[in-house]
């Protein structure tokens, strides 16, 4: 079989795998939005069967034979090189995992999601602990299959979300900014800003109208995507022209819901941009890594939509929609309230300065769970103790603490570090935009156009780190993020 024939077949198999992934995404979307409680077991079986079919193709003999014939270094096509790289990486990982384990993880995650929703609502960890223990055991078994003598269990899981990054390297990056971030939070949490007006009742219809207008200006195409409500905001790709985001309106501040919409909108722009090119319908039509994906959601959520310049443009519209709630609140007061630094229990509601501390907490706990030095039964206490060390107080309830995030219910250990890595990638890309392109934060159309060209349309042609380096021309430097925060908040608060 010639090289081009082999690649054509490889691409066909890849597109088949993406189709199965999209079908699974549709079933998961349905589960997280409207699925009836009694349908969970059958939905778990459906998702488990799909995962098994996908695993059979991705790790099958035909895939192995095609990859043996193909050498990415012999192709002059960047597209071909990247697809071969990704399919080889997935083939090698999945060949190490038995199909029964793959199915068990998917089915267990679907069931654990429902018990997490129930436990979070009741603020009762015991309703979730048994299913979580199952997912931890499955994650440990998965990591054991994937790891080798030169890597830790956590390395094996982290590689699924951030290719080319080791646990040690991530820990070094985080350690380099942990104290500066803690010091900054200590300094700016003392700045007294009245933000009580943000916690008044804001009609949901008005919130939706405002968020949708901003999303449209950012480039979110509502003919290719939609927005709904869920317990935990998320983005999913059902098809190249069916990219869905969710938000929620149960948070105490109107800005929490708005930030969720913009955050998920950033993810969606990445998916839409990558699906508009030759990459469409392949494994390359998505983010370069989870960290790079998060860089875009965090960039839009914080660096753009919490900036003074952004609100110079949008505050007149916002105050017109909500005249009673914003009565007597000037632009400067509003911007400082939006950026108020605090010590909230809830990660997704955290200000951009303290946010990464939440990730450092989870990063440490995940490693301990995988290593077996922390049991699931000990997790709530360990969470509260470490949270108190970082923030100075303990969560009042389990829902505000160990139960607040959805990720562990699906077994996504190794995912959390990518949020903080996203802050680091995003800060460097933002510095490049500011220093070399001169785009103001209120020019959301211009920013979107540039990011579409520089990041989104490149999809997963490179790893996350290489994508950031190709955009900025610089290696990853964590101090760019802390410098950005120092400059922004000293400008806002003095």
Short mmCIF file of C-alpha atoms in Angstrom, two decimals:
data_model
loop_
_atom_site.label_atom_id
_atom_site.label_comp_id
_atom_site.label_asym_id
_atom_site.label_seq_id
_atom_site.Cartn_x
_atom_site.Cartn_y
_atom_site.Cartn_z
CA UNK A 1 0.00 0.00 0.00
CA UNK A 2 1.39 3.39 -0.98
CA UNK A 3 1.89 6.21 1.53
CA UNK A 4 -1.01 8.29 0.20
CA UNK A 5 -3.38 5.34 0.13
CA UNK A 6 -2.41 4.47 3.68
CA UNK A 7 -2.93 8.03 4.85
CA UNK A 8 -6.33 8.27 3.13
CA UNK A 9 -7.44 5.18 5.04
CA UNK A 10 -5.98 6.56 8.28
CA UNK A 11 -7.94 9.78 7.83
CA UNK A 12 -11.12 7.78 7.14
CA UNK A 13 -10.65 5.86 10.39
CA UNK A 14 -9.95 9.09 12.24
CA UNK A 15 -13.17 10.65 10.91
CA UNK A 16 -15.05 7.53 12.00
CA UNK A 17 -13.63 7.95 15.51
CA UNK A 18 -14.60 11.62 15.60
CA UNK A 19 -18.15 10.70 14.57
CA UNK A 20 -18.36 8.24 17.48
CA UNK A 21 -16.98 10.94 19.79
CA UNK A 22 -19.64 13.39 18.63
CA UNK A 23 -22.40 10.83 19.17
CA UNK A 24 -21.11 10.28 22.69
CA UNK A 25 -21.02 14.05 23.25
CA UNK A 26 -24.68 14.29 22.25
CA UNK A 27 -25.63 11.60 24.75
CA UNK A 28 -23.60 13.30 27.50
CA UNK A 29 -25.13 16.68 26.71
CA UNK A 30 -28.56 15.12 27.03
CA UNK A 31 -27.60 13.55 30.36
CA UNK A 32 -26.34 16.82 31.82
CA UNK A 33 -29.35 18.87 30.73
CA UNK A 34 -32.60 16.89 30.49
CA UNK A 35 -32.09 13.15 31.12
CA UNK A 36 -34.57 11.58 33.54
CA UNK A 37 -33.10 10.14 36.73
CA UNK A 38 -34.19 6.57 36.03
CA UNK A 39 -32.52 6.58 32.60
CA UNK A 40 -28.99 6.88 33.98
CA UNK A 41 -28.12 3.17 33.97
CA UNK A 42 -29.20 2.66 30.37
CA UNK A 43 -27.40 5.83 29.31
CA UNK A 44 -24.26 4.54 31.01
CA UNK A 45 -24.54 1.31 28.99
CA UNK A 46 -24.97 3.28 25.77
CA UNK A 47 -21.91 5.42 26.47
CA UNK A 48 -19.91 2.37 27.53
CA UNK A 49 -20.74 0.57 24.29
CA UNK A 50 -19.68 3.61 22.26
CA UNK A 51 -16.40 3.85 24.14
CA UNK A 52 -15.73 0.18 23.43
CA UNK A 53 -16.39 0.65 19.70
CA UNK A 54 -14.08 3.64 19.58
CA UNK A 55 -11.36 1.80 21.49
CA UNK A 56 -11.54 -1.13 19.05
CA UNK A 57 -10.92 1.16 16.06
CA UNK A 58 -8.27 3.37 17.69
CA UNK A 59 -6.24 0.41 18.95
CA UNK A 60 -7.11 -2.14 16.28
CA UNK A 61 -4.80 -4.12 14.04
CA UNK A 62 -5.68 -2.07 10.97
CA UNK A 63 -4.72 1.14 12.75
CA UNK A 64 -1.42 -0.44 13.78
CA UNK A 65 -0.69 -1.64 10.24
CA UNK A 66 -1.40 1.78 8.76
CA UNK A 67 0.81 3.54 11.30
CA UNK A 68 3.60 1.05 10.59
CA UNK A 69 3.47 2.14 6.94
CA UNK A 70 3.30 5.85 7.69
CA UNK A 71 6.17 8.06 8.79
CA UNK A 72 5.21 11.64 9.57
CA UNK A 73 8.75 12.81 8.89
CA UNK A 74 8.41 11.70 5.25
CA UNK A 75 5.34 13.83 4.62
CA UNK A 76 5.60 17.46 3.57
CA UNK A 77 2.02 18.12 4.72
CA UNK A 78 1.66 19.65 8.18
CA UNK A 79 -1.87 18.21 8.31
CA UNK A 80 -0.64 14.69 7.58
CA UNK A 81 2.23 14.96 10.05
CA UNK A 82 -0.09 16.09 12.82
CA UNK A 83 -2.78 13.47 12.19
CA UNK A 84 -0.23 10.67 12.12
CA UNK A 85 1.28 11.97 15.37
CA UNK A 86 -2.06 12.10 17.16
CA UNK A 87 -3.27 8.72 15.90
CA UNK A 88 0.04 7.08 16.84
CA UNK A 89 -0.09 8.60 20.33
CA UNK A 90 -3.66 7.37 20.84
CA UNK A 91 -2.88 3.95 19.36
CA UNK A 92 0.05 3.42 21.72
CA UNK A 93 -1.97 4.55 24.75
CA UNK A 94 -5.09 2.56 23.94
CA UNK A 95 -3.20 -0.64 23.10
CA UNK A 96 -2.07 -0.66 26.72
CA UNK A 97 -5.65 -0.49 28.04
CA UNK A 98 -8.03 -3.49 27.96
CA UNK A 99 -11.41 -2.77 26.42
CA UNK A 100 -13.21 -3.82 29.60
CA UNK A 101 -11.39 -1.06 31.52
CA UNK A 102 -12.30 1.53 28.89
CA UNK A 103 -15.95 0.56 29.12
CA UNK A 104 -15.89 0.46 32.92
CA UNK A 105 -14.48 4.00 33.13
CA UNK A 106 -17.14 5.38 30.78
CA UNK A 107 -20.04 3.57 32.44
CA UNK A 108 -18.76 4.38 35.92
CA UNK A 109 -18.40 8.03 35.01
CA UNK A 110 -21.96 8.27 33.75
CA UNK A 111 -23.31 6.77 36.97
CA UNK A 112 -20.99 8.78 39.21
CA UNK A 113 -22.10 12.00 37.53
CA UNK A 114 -25.65 11.41 38.69
CA UNK A 115 -24.62 10.61 42.27
CA UNK A 116 -22.41 13.73 42.26
CA UNK A 117 -25.39 15.88 41.21
CA UNK A 118 -27.48 14.35 44.01
CA UNK A 119 -24.71 14.70 46.61
CA UNK A 120 -23.93 18.28 45.63
CA UNK A 121 -27.58 19.26 45.89
CA UNK A 122 -27.83 17.68 49.36
CA UNK A 123 -24.31 18.78 50.36
CA UNK A 124 -23.71 15.19 51.49
CA UNK A 125 -20.38 13.67 50.43
CA UNK A 126 -21.44 10.18 51.54
CA UNK A 127 -23.92 10.05 48.63
CA UNK A 128 -20.99 10.34 46.20
CA UNK A 129 -18.06 8.76 48.02
CA UNK A 130 -18.68 5.17 46.93
CA UNK A 131 -18.88 6.06 43.23
CA UNK A 132 -15.87 8.36 43.58
CA UNK A 133 -13.87 5.52 45.14
CA UNK A 134 -14.71 3.39 42.11
CA UNK A 135 -13.54 6.15 39.75
CA UNK A 136 -10.29 6.63 41.68
CA UNK A 137 -9.58 2.89 41.49
CA UNK A 138 -10.32 2.90 37.75
CA UNK A 139 -8.12 5.95 37.21
CA UNK A 140 -5.30 4.27 39.12
CA UNK A 141 -5.71 1.12 37.03
CA UNK A 142 -5.68 3.20 33.85
CA UNK A 143 -2.56 5.05 34.94
CA UNK A 144 -0.84 1.76 35.79
CA UNK A 145 -1.54 0.52 32.26
CA UNK A 146 -0.18 3.69 30.68
CA UNK A 147 2.81 4.51 32.86
CA UNK A 148 6.34 3.25 32.41
CA UNK A 149 9.39 3.10 34.63
CA UNK A 150 10.34 6.69 33.86
CA UNK A 151 6.99 8.27 34.74
CA UNK A 152 4.60 8.49 37.67
CA UNK A 153 0.97 7.41 37.67
CA UNK A 154 -0.04 11.06 37.52
CA UNK A 155 2.25 11.69 34.51
CA UNK A 156 0.32 9.06 32.57
CA UNK A 157 -3.00 10.80 33.18
CA UNK A 158 -1.68 14.34 32.70
CA UNK A 159 -0.37 13.36 29.25
CA UNK A 160 -3.94 12.79 28.09
CA UNK A 161 -4.74 16.47 28.63
CA UNK A 162 -1.39 18.24 28.18
CA UNK A 163 0.94 16.37 25.85
CA UNK A 164 4.62 16.86 26.59
CA UNK A 165 4.16 18.17 30.14
CA UNK A 166 5.35 16.19 33.16
CA UNK A 167 4.00 16.40 36.70
CA UNK A 168 7.38 17.66 37.87
CA UNK A 169 7.44 20.44 35.29
CA UNK A 170 3.90 21.55 36.11
CA UNK A 171 4.71 21.54 39.82
CA UNK A 172 7.79 23.69 39.17
CA UNK A 173 5.75 26.22 37.20
CA UNK A 174 3.08 26.36 39.88
CA UNK A 175 5.59 26.61 42.73
CA UNK A 176 7.27 29.57 41.02
CA UNK A 177 4.11 31.67 41.27
CA UNK A 178 2.33 30.23 44.33
CA UNK A 179 3.84 32.67 46.83
CA UNK A 180 3.59 35.75 44.56
CA UNK A 181 -0.08 34.92 43.94
CA UNK A 182 -0.74 34.39 47.65
CA UNK A 183 0.93 37.71 48.45
CA UNK A 184 -1.09 39.50 45.77
CA UNK A 185 -4.34 38.02 47.07
CA UNK A 186 -3.40 39.07 50.60
CA UNK A 187 -2.76 42.62 49.40
CA UNK A 188 -5.76 43.14 47.16
CA UNK A 189 -8.33 41.21 49.18
CA UNK A 190 -8.00 44.05 51.66
CA UNK A 191 -9.24 46.59 49.10
CA UNK A 192 -12.76 47.45 50.17
CA UNK A 193 -15.10 47.73 47.18
CA UNK A 194 -18.87 47.66 47.48
CA UNK A 195 -19.98 44.93 45.08
CA UNK A 196 -23.34 44.25 46.75
CA UNK A 197 -25.23 45.65 43.76
CA UNK A 198 -23.95 42.72 41.68
CA UNK A 199 -25.74 40.31 44.02
CA UNK A 200 -29.17 41.81 43.57
CA UNK A 201 -31.84 40.01 41.50
CA UNK A 202 -31.15 40.43 37.78
CA UNK A 203 -33.85 39.09 35.42
CA UNK A 204 -32.53 36.07 33.56
CA UNK A 205 -33.99 37.28 30.26
CA UNK A 206 -31.86 40.41 30.46
CA UNK A 207 -28.77 38.43 31.42
CA UNK A 208 -29.26 36.14 28.44
CA UNK A 209 -29.78 39.03 26.04
CA UNK A 210 -26.64 40.81 27.21
CA UNK A 211 -24.44 37.71 27.19
CA UNK A 212 -25.69 36.69 23.74
CA UNK A 213 -24.88 40.14 22.35
CA UNK A 214 -21.33 39.97 23.67
CA UNK A 215 -20.94 36.40 22.42
CA UNK A 216 -22.11 37.50 18.98
CA UNK A 217 -19.61 40.37 18.95
CA UNK A 218 -16.88 37.89 19.95
CA UNK A 219 -17.71 35.81 16.90
CA UNK A 220 -19.91 33.08 18.38
CA UNK A 221 -22.07 31.97 15.45
CA UNK A 222 -25.54 31.10 16.74
CA UNK A 223 -26.29 29.33 13.44
CA UNK A 224 -23.53 26.88 14.42
CA UNK A 225 -24.01 26.80 18.17
CA UNK A 226 -26.39 27.28 21.07
CA UNK A 227 -26.49 28.02 24.80
CA UNK A 228 -28.41 26.22 27.55
CA UNK A 229 -28.40 25.86 31.34
CA UNK A 230 -26.69 23.10 33.37
CA UNK A 231 -25.54 22.40 36.94
CA UNK A 232 -21.91 22.98 35.92
CA UNK A 233 -21.15 25.17 32.85
CA UNK A 234 -19.41 23.33 30.00
CA UNK A 235 -18.81 23.31 26.25
CA UNK A 236 -19.21 20.34 23.95
CA UNK A 237 -18.94 19.70 20.23
CA UNK A 238 -21.78 17.56 18.86
CA UNK A 239 -20.75 18.22 15.25
CA UNK A 240 -18.65 20.70 13.30
CA UNK A 241 -21.65 23.00 13.09
CA UNK A 242 -23.22 22.10 16.43
CA UNK A 243 -21.06 23.53 19.23
CA UNK A 244 -22.98 23.94 22.47
CA UNK A 245 -22.26 25.87 25.63
CA UNK A 246 -24.06 26.09 28.96
CA UNK A 247 -24.17 28.54 31.82
CA UNK A 248 -26.08 28.76 35.10
CA UNK A 249 -28.01 31.48 36.92
CA UNK A 250 -27.83 30.15 40.48
CA UNK A 251 -24.61 31.94 41.46
CA UNK A 252 -24.80 34.89 43.86
CA UNK A 253 -23.40 37.53 41.48
CA UNK A 254 -24.72 38.46 38.07
CA UNK A 255 -21.07 38.59 36.96
CA UNK A 256 -20.61 34.92 37.84
CA UNK A 257 -23.18 33.89 35.25
CA UNK A 258 -21.84 36.37 32.69
CA UNK A 259 -18.28 35.13 33.25
CA UNK A 260 -19.45 31.53 32.73
CA UNK A 261 -21.04 32.45 29.41
CA UNK A 262 -17.93 34.26 28.18
CA UNK A 263 -15.62 31.52 29.46
CA UNK A 264 -17.53 28.82 27.61
CA UNK A 265 -17.83 31.12 24.61
CA UNK A 266 -14.03 31.22 24.44
CA UNK A 267 -13.98 27.43 24.23
CA UNK A 268 -16.65 27.49 21.54
CA UNK A 269 -14.75 30.01 19.39
CA UNK A 270 -11.78 27.65 19.38
CA UNK A 271 -13.96 24.74 18.26
CA UNK A 272 -15.74 26.81 15.61
CA UNK A 273 -12.49 28.17 14.22
CA UNK A 274 -10.79 24.78 14.02
CA UNK A 275 -13.88 23.23 12.39
CA UNK A 276 -13.94 25.80 9.59
CA UNK A 277 -10.80 24.58 7.82
CA UNK A 278 -9.24 21.45 6.30
CA UNK A 279 -9.23 20.08 9.85
CA UNK A 280 -13.04 19.84 9.91
CA UNK A 281 -14.34 16.47 11.06
CA UNK A 282 -10.92 15.15 12.14
CA UNK A 283 -9.15 14.81 15.47
CA UNK A 284 -7.23 17.98 14.62
CA UNK A 285 -10.39 20.13 14.65
CA UNK A 286 -10.13 21.14 18.29
CA UNK A 287 -7.77 22.60 20.84
CA UNK A 288 -4.05 21.96 20.71
CA UNK A 289 -4.33 20.81 24.32
CA UNK A 290 -6.65 21.32 27.25
CA UNK A 291 -4.31 23.97 28.61
CA UNK A 292 -4.38 25.86 25.33
CA UNK A 293 -8.17 25.50 25.24
CA UNK A 294 -8.39 26.94 28.74
CA UNK A 295 -6.07 29.78 27.76
CA UNK A 296 -8.71 31.01 25.36
CA UNK A 297 -11.64 30.74 27.76
CA UNK A 298 -9.62 32.39 30.54
CA UNK A 299 -8.32 35.12 28.19
CA UNK A 300 -11.84 36.09 27.11
CA UNK A 301 -13.32 35.76 30.59
CA UNK A 302 -10.69 37.79 32.44
CA UNK A 303 -8.24 39.69 30.29
CA UNK A 304 -10.92 40.95 27.92
CA UNK A 305 -14.29 41.00 29.67
CA UNK A 306 -13.07 42.25 33.05
CA UNK A 307 -11.01 45.09 31.63
CA UNK A 308 -11.93 48.77 32.03
CA UNK A 309 -11.84 49.25 28.25
CA UNK A 310 -14.34 46.42 27.68
CA UNK A 311 -16.82 48.00 30.07
CA UNK A 312 -16.33 51.45 28.56
CA UNK A 313 -18.01 49.89 25.54
CA UNK A 314 -20.56 47.64 27.21
CA UNK A 315 -21.52 49.27 30.51
CA UNK A 316 -24.00 51.70 28.88
CA UNK A 317 -25.86 48.72 27.43
CA UNK A 318 -25.67 46.76 30.68
CA UNK A 319 -26.93 49.65 32.81
CA UNK A 320 -29.75 50.27 30.34
CA UNK A 321 -30.87 46.65 30.71
CA UNK A 322 -30.61 46.83 34.51
CA UNK A 323 -31.27 50.46 35.49
CA UNK A 324 -32.51 49.73 39.01
CA UNK A 325 -29.62 47.45 39.97
CA UNK A 326 -26.95 49.85 38.63
CA UNK A 327 -28.54 53.10 39.80
CA UNK A 328 -25.83 55.41 41.16
CA UNK A 329 -23.02 53.05 40.11
CA UNK A 330 -20.46 54.78 37.89
CA UNK A 331 -18.19 53.03 35.43
CA UNK A 332 -15.08 53.10 37.65
CA UNK A 333 -17.00 51.71 40.62
CA UNK A 334 -18.51 48.99 38.44
CA UNK A 335 -15.14 47.90 37.02
CA UNK A 336 -13.54 47.71 40.46
CA UNK A 337 -16.49 45.65 41.72
CA UNK A 338 -16.20 43.27 38.77
CA UNK A 339 -12.50 42.79 39.59
CA UNK A 340 -12.85 42.65 43.37
CA UNK A 341 -10.35 40.22 44.89
CA UNK A 342 -11.75 37.93 47.55
CA UNK A 343 -11.51 34.50 49.07
CA UNK A 344 -14.45 32.58 47.69
CA UNK A 345 -14.95 28.85 48.21
CA UNK A 346 -16.19 28.31 44.66
CA UNK A 347 -13.53 27.96 41.97
CA UNK A 348 -15.66 29.01 39.00
CA UNK A 349 -16.68 32.19 40.85
CA UNK A 350 -13.14 33.07 41.94
CA UNK A 351 -11.51 36.30 40.81
CA UNK A 352 -8.65 35.88 38.36
CA UNK A 353 -6.02 36.58 41.00
CA UNK A 354 -7.03 33.85 43.46
CA UNK A 355 -8.30 31.37 40.85
CA UNK A 356 -5.04 29.50 40.38
CA UNK A 357 -4.81 28.81 44.11
CA UNK A 358 -7.95 26.69 43.72
CA UNK A 359 -6.17 24.68 41.04
CA UNK A 360 -3.06 24.19 43.15
CA UNK A 361 -5.33 22.68 45.83
CA UNK A 362 -6.84 20.14 43.45
CA UNK A 363 -3.50 19.36 41.80
CA UNK A 364 -2.03 18.26 45.12
CA UNK A 365 -5.09 16.25 46.20
CA UNK A 366 -5.27 14.41 42.87
CA UNK A 367 -1.67 13.28 43.13
CA UNK A 368 -2.26 12.04 46.68
CA UNK A 369 -5.39 10.12 45.64
CA UNK A 370 -3.58 8.46 42.75
CA UNK A 371 -0.54 7.62 44.87
CA UNK A 372 -2.75 6.08 47.55
CA UNK A 373 -1.48 8.37 50.30
CA UNK A 374 -4.96 9.90 50.60
CA UNK A 375 -8.16 7.86 50.69
CA UNK A 376 -11.55 8.97 49.41
CA UNK A 377 -12.86 8.89 53.00
CA UNK A 378 -10.13 11.33 54.05
CA UNK A 379 -10.67 13.63 51.07
CA UNK A 380 -13.24 16.07 52.57
CA UNK A 381 -11.07 16.73 55.62
CA UNK A 382 -7.91 17.06 53.50
CA UNK A 383 -9.74 19.48 51.20
CA UNK A 384 -10.89 21.68 54.07
CA UNK A 385 -7.46 21.71 55.71
CA UNK A 386 -5.58 22.62 52.55
CA UNK A 387 -8.21 25.19 51.59
CA UNK A 388 -7.82 26.82 55.01
CA UNK A 389 -4.05 26.94 54.54
CA UNK A 390 -4.43 28.70 51.19
CA UNK A 391 -7.37 30.97 51.95
CA UNK A 392 -7.52 31.31 55.73
CA UNK A 393 -10.91 29.69 56.36
CA UNK A 394 -12.76 26.42 55.74
CA UNK A 395 -15.78 25.89 53.44
CA UNK A 396 -19.02 25.89 55.38
CA UNK A 397 -20.52 22.97 53.46
CA UNK A 398 -19.41 20.08 51.27
CA UNK A 399 -21.13 21.70 48.29
CA UNK A 400 -18.86 24.70 48.73
CA UNK A 401 -15.87 22.43 49.14
CA UNK A 402 -15.11 18.94 47.95
CA UNK A 403 -18.37 18.50 46.00
CA UNK A 404 -18.27 21.67 43.93
CA UNK A 405 -16.57 20.31 40.77
CA UNK A 406 -17.89 17.76 38.29
CA UNK A 407 -14.55 16.50 36.92
CA UNK A 408 -13.74 13.70 39.36
CA UNK A 409 -17.12 12.05 38.77
CA UNK A 410 -16.05 11.29 35.18
CA UNK A 411 -12.58 10.17 36.22
CA UNK A 412 -10.81 13.15 34.67
CA UNK A 413 -7.79 13.11 36.97
CA UNK A 414 -5.01 15.19 35.45
CA UNK A 415 -7.41 17.71 33.95
CA UNK A 416 -7.37 20.37 36.68
CA UNK A 417 -3.77 21.58 36.14
CA UNK A 418 -4.71 22.66 32.62
CA UNK A 419 -6.85 25.49 34.04
CA UNK A 420 -3.83 27.13 35.65
CA UNK A 421 -1.65 26.29 32.65
CA UNK A 422 -4.31 28.07 30.61
CA UNK A 423 -3.75 31.19 32.70
CA UNK A 424 -0.03 31.01 31.89
CA UNK A 425 -0.50 30.41 28.16
CA UNK A 426 -3.22 33.07 28.02
CA UNK A 427 -1.10 35.71 29.77
CA UNK A 428 1.70 35.30 27.23
CA UNK A 429 -0.67 35.43 24.28
CA UNK A 430 -2.38 38.48 25.79
CA UNK A 431 0.98 40.20 26.33
CA UNK A 432 1.80 39.54 22.68
CA UNK A 433 -1.52 41.02 21.57
CA UNK A 434 -1.03 44.11 23.73
CA UNK A 435 2.65 44.69 23.02
CA UNK A 436 2.84 43.83 19.33
CA UNK A 437 -0.63 44.31 17.87
CA UNK A 438 -2.02 47.15 19.97
CA UNK A 439 -5.53 45.73 20.09
CA UNK A 440 -7.64 47.23 22.92
CA UNK A 441 -9.80 44.93 25.05
CA UNK A 442 -12.94 46.68 23.78
CA UNK A 443 -12.10 45.63 20.20
CA UNK A 444 -13.55 42.16 20.67
CA UNK A 445 -14.04 41.76 16.93
CA UNK A 446 -10.37 42.51 16.23
CA UNK A 447 -9.17 40.23 19.02
CA UNK A 448 -11.42 37.43 17.78
CA UNK A 449 -10.19 37.85 14.21
CA UNK A 450 -6.56 37.66 15.28
CA UNK A 451 -7.05 34.65 17.57
CA UNK A 452 -9.00 32.85 14.88
CA UNK A 453 -6.08 33.22 12.50
CA UNK A 454 -3.26 32.69 15.01
CA UNK A 455 -4.75 29.97 17.24
CA UNK A 456 -8.19 28.62 16.40
CA UNK A 457 -7.71 27.67 12.75
CA UNK A 458 -4.46 25.87 13.64
CA UNK A 459 -6.46 23.43 15.80
CA UNK A 460 -4.32 20.59 17.10
CA UNK A 461 -1.63 20.78 14.42
CA UNK A 462 0.85 21.33 17.25
CA UNK A 463 0.93 20.63 20.97
CA UNK A 464 -0.33 23.30 23.35
CA UNK A 465 3.15 24.43 24.31
CA UNK A 466 4.33 24.62 20.70
CA UNK A 467 1.19 26.55 19.73
CA UNK A 468 1.85 29.16 22.43
CA UNK A 469 5.50 29.42 21.41
CA UNK A 470 4.62 29.82 17.73
CA UNK A 471 2.17 32.64 18.55
CA UNK A 472 4.38 34.54 20.99
CA UNK A 473 7.86 33.55 19.88
CA UNK A 474 8.75 32.80 23.51
CA UNK A 475 9.00 29.81 25.82
CA UNK A 476 6.43 29.44 28.58
CA UNK A 477 7.21 31.83 31.44
CA UNK A 478 4.93 31.75 34.49
CA UNK A 479 6.07 35.18 35.67
CA UNK A 480 4.33 36.84 32.71
CA UNK A 481 1.04 35.97 34.40
CA UNK A 482 1.94 37.45 37.78
CA UNK A 483 3.34 40.57 36.09
CA UNK A 484 0.08 40.99 34.21
CA UNK A 485 -1.87 40.76 37.48
CA UNK A 486 0.42 43.22 39.26
CA UNK A 487 0.09 45.77 36.46
CA UNK A 488 -3.67 45.40 36.07
CA UNK A 489 -4.63 45.52 39.74
CA UNK A 490 -2.25 48.30 40.70
CA UNK A 491 -3.83 50.31 37.89
CA UNK A 492 -7.33 49.53 39.18
CA UNK A 493 -6.80 49.79 42.92
CA UNK A 494 -3.54 51.65 43.45
#
